[in-house]
PDB file of C-alpha atoms in Angstrom:
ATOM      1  CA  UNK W 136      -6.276  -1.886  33.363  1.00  0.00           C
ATOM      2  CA  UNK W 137      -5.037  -2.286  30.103  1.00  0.00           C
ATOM      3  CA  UNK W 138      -4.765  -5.806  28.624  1.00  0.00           C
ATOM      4  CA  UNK W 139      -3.439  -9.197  31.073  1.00  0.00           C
ATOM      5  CA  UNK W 140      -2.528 -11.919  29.724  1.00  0.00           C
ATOM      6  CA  UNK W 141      -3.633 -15.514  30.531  1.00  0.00           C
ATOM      7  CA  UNK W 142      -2.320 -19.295  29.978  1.00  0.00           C
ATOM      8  CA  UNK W 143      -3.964 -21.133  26.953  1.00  0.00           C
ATOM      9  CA  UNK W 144      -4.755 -24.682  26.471  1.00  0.00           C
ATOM     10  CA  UNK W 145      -1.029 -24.940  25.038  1.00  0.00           C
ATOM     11  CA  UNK W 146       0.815 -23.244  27.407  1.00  0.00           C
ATOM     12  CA  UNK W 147       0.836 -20.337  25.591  1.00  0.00           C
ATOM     13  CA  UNK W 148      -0.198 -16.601  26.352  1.00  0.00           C
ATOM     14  CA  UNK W 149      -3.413 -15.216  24.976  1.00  0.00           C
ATOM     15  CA  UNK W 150      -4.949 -11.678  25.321  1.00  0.00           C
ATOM     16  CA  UNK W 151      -8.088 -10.295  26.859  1.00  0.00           C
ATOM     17  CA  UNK W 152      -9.374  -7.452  27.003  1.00  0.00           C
ATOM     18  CA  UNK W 153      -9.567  -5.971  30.319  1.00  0.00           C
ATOM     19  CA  UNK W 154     -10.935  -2.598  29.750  1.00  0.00           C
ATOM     20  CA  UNK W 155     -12.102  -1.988  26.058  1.00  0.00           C
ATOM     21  CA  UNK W 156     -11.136   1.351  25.607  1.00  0.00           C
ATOM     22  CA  UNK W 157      -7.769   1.278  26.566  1.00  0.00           C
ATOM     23  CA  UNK W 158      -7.274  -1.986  25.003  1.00  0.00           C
ATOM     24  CA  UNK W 159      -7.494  -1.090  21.423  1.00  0.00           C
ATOM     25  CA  UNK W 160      -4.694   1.596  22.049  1.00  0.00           C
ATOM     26  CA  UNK W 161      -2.220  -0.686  23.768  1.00  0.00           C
ATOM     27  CA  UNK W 162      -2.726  -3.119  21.180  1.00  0.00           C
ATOM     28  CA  UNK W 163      -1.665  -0.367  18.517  1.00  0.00           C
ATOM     29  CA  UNK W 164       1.430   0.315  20.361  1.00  0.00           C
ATOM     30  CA  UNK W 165       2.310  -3.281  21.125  1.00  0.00           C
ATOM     31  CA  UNK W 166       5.156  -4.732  18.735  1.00  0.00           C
ATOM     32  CA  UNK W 167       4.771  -6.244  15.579  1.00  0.00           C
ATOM     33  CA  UNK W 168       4.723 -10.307  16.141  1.00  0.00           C
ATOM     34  CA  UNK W 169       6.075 -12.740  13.687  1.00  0.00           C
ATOM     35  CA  UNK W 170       4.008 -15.538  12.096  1.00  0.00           C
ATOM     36  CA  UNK W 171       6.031 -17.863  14.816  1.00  0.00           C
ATOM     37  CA  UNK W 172       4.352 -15.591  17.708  1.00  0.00           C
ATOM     38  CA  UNK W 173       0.600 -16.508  15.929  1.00  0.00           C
ATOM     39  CA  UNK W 174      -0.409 -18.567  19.402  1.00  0.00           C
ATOM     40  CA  UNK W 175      -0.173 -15.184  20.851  1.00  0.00           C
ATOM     41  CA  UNK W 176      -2.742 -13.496  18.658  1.00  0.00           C
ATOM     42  CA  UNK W 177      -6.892 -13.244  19.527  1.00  0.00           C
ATOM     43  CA  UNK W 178      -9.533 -13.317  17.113  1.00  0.00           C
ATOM     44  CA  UNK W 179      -9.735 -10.098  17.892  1.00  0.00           C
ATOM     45  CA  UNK W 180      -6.395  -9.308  16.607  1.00  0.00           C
ATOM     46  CA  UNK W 181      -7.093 -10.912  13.526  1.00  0.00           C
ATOM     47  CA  UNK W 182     -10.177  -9.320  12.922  1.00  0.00           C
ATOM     48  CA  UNK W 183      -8.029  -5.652  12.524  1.00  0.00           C
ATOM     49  CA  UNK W 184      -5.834  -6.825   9.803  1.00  0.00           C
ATOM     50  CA  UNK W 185      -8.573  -6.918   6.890  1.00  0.00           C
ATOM     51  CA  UNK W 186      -9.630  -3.320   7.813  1.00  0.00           C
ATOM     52  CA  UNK W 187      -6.106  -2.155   7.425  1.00  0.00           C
ATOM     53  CA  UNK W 188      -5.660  -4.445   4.462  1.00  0.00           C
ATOM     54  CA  UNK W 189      -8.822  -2.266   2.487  1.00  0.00           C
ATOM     55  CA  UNK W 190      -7.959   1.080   3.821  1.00  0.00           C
ATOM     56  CA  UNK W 191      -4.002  -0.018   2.239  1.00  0.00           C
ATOM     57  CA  UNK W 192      -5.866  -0.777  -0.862  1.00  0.00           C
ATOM     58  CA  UNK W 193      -8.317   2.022  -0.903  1.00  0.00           C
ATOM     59  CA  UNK W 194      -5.216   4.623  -0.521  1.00  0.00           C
ATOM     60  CA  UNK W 195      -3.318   2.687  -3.113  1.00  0.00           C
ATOM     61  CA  UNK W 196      -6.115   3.216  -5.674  1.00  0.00           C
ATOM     62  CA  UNK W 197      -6.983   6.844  -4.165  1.00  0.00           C
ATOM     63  CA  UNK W 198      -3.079   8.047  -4.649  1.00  0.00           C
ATOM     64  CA  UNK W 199      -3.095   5.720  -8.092  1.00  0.00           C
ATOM     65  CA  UNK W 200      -5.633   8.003  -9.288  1.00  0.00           C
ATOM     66  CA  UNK W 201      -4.127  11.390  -8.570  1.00  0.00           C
ATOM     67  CA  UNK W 202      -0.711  10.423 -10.045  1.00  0.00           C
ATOM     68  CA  UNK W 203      -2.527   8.991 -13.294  1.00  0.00           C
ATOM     69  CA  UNK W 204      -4.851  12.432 -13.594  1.00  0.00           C
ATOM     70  CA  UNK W 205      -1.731  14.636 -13.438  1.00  0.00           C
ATOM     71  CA  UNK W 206       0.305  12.351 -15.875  1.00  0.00           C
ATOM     72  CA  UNK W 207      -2.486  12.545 -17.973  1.00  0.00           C
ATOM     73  CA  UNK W 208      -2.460  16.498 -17.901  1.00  0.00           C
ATOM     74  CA  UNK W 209       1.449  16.548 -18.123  1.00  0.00           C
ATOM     75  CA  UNK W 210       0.840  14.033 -21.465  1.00  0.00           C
ATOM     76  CA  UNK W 211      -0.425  15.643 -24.839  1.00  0.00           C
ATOM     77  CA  UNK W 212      -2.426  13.456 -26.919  1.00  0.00           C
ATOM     78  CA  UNK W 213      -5.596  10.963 -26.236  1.00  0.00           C
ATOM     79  CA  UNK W 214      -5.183   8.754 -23.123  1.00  0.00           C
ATOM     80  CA  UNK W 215      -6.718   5.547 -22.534  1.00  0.00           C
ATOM     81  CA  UNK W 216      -9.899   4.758 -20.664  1.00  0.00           C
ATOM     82  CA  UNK W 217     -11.576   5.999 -17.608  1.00  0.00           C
ATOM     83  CA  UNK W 218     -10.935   6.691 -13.726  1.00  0.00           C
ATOM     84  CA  UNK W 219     -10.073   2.811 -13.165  1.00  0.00           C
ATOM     85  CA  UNK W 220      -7.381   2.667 -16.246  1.00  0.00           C
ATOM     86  CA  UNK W 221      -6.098   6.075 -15.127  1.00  0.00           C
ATOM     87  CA  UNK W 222      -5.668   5.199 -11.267  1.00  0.00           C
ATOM     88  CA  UNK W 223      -3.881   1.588 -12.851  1.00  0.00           C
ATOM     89  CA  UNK W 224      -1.377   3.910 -15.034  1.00  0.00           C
ATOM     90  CA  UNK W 225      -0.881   5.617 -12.049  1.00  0.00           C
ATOM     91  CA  UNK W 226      -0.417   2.674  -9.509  1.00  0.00           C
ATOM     92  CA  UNK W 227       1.858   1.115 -12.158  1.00  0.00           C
ATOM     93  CA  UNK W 228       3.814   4.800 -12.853  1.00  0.00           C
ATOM     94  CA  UNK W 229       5.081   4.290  -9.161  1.00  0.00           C
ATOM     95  CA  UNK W 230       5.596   0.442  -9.361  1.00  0.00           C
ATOM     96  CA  UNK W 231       7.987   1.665 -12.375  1.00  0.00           C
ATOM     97  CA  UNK W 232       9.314   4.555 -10.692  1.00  0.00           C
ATOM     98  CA  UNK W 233      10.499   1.975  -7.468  1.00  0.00           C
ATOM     99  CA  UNK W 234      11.801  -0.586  -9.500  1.00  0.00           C
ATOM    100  CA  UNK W 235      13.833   1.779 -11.148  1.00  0.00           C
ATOM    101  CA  UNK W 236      15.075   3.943  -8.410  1.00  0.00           C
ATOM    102  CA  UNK W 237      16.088   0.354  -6.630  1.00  0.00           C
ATOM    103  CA  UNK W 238      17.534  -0.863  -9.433  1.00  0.00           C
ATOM    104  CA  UNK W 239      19.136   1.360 -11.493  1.00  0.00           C
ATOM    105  CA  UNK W 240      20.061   4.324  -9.855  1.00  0.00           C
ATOM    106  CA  UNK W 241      20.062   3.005  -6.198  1.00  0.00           C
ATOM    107  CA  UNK W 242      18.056   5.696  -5.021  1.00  0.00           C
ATOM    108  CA  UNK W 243      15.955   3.519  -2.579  1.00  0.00           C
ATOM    109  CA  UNK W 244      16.386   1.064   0.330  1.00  0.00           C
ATOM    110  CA  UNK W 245      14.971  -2.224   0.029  1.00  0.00           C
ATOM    111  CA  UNK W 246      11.149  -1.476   1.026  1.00  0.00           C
ATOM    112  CA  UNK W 247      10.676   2.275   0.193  1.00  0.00           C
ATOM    113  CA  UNK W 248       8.956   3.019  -2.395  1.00  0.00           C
ATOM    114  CA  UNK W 249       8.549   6.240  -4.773  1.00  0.00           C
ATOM    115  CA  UNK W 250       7.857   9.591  -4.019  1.00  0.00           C
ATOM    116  CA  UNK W 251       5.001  11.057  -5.725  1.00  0.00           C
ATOM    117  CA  UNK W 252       7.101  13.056  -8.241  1.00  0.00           C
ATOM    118  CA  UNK W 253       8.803  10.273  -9.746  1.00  0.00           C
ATOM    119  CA  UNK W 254       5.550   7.981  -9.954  1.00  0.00           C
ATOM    120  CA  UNK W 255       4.360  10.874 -12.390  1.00  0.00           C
ATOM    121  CA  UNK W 256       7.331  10.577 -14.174  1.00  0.00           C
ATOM    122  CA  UNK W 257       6.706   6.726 -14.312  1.00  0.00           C
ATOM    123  CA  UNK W 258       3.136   7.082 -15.292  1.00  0.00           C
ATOM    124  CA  UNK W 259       4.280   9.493 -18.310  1.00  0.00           C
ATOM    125  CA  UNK W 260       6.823   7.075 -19.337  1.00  0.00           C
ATOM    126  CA  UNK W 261       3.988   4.671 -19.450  1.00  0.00           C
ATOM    127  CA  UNK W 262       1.901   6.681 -21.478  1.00  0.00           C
ATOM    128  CA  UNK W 263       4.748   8.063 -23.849  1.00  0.00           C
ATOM    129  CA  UNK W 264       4.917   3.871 -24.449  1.00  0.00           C
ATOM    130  CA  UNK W 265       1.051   3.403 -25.154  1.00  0.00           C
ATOM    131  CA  UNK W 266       1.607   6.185 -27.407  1.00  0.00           C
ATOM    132  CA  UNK W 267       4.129   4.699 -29.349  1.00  0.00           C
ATOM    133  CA  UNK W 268       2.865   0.998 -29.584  1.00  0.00           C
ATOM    134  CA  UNK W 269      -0.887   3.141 -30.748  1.00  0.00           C
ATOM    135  CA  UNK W 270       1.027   4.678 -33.220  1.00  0.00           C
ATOM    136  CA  UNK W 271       2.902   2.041 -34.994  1.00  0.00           C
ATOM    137  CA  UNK W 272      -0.324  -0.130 -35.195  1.00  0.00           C
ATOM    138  CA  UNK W 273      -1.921   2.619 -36.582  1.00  0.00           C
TER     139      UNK W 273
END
């Protein structure tokens, strides 16, 4: 029922599956271990974090993008490059927008990040500065 636990070769506790479909969900709602706690962990354990690692980076990009496009409608003038430039300008609109809301205004904890607002605002304040360094070397 559920997952047991057995002794290693160590000493230490390692997990099997006992029935696979409730396993997966009682591994989701099992805590969080620490790097200390990595005896504890199966291969199959392991083999979940990429997964979530792409799907992290796919919704960074994804969210990257839709910030950059509206920036880039909010912005008059010619904008650089493509969908890949304009979902970077985006990512790094909200990078700006948490650094400064940590920073300088205080207006996030430690590990929050911006809302979706201000990393537009970011992303325009990224562009007004491309537009600015384009113009002077023009």
């Amino acid at each position: 029922m559920g997952i047991s636990r057995g002794g290693g070769s160590k000493g230490g506790d390692f997990i099997t599956p006992a029935r696979p479909s409730r396993w997966l969900w009682q591994l989701a709602a099992m805590p969080r271990r620490s790097r200390h706690d990595a005896h504890v962990c199966t291969a199959d354990i392991a083999t979940s974090r990429p997964k979530e690692i792409r799907m992290h980076w796919l919704w960074v990009f994804v969210i990257g993008l839709i910030v950059g496009l509206v920036a880039k409608l909010l912005m008059p003038g010619k904008d650089p490059g493509g969908f890949i430039i304009t979902a970077i300008i985006g990512i790094a609109g909200s990078l700006l927008a948490t650094w400064i809301g940590q920073n300088v205004f205080g207006w996030y904890q430690e590990g929050q990040s911006a809302g979706f607002i201000a990393s537009v605002v970011g992303a325009i304040v990224l562009l007004l500065i491309y537009h600015l360094l384009r113009r002077k070397s023009a």
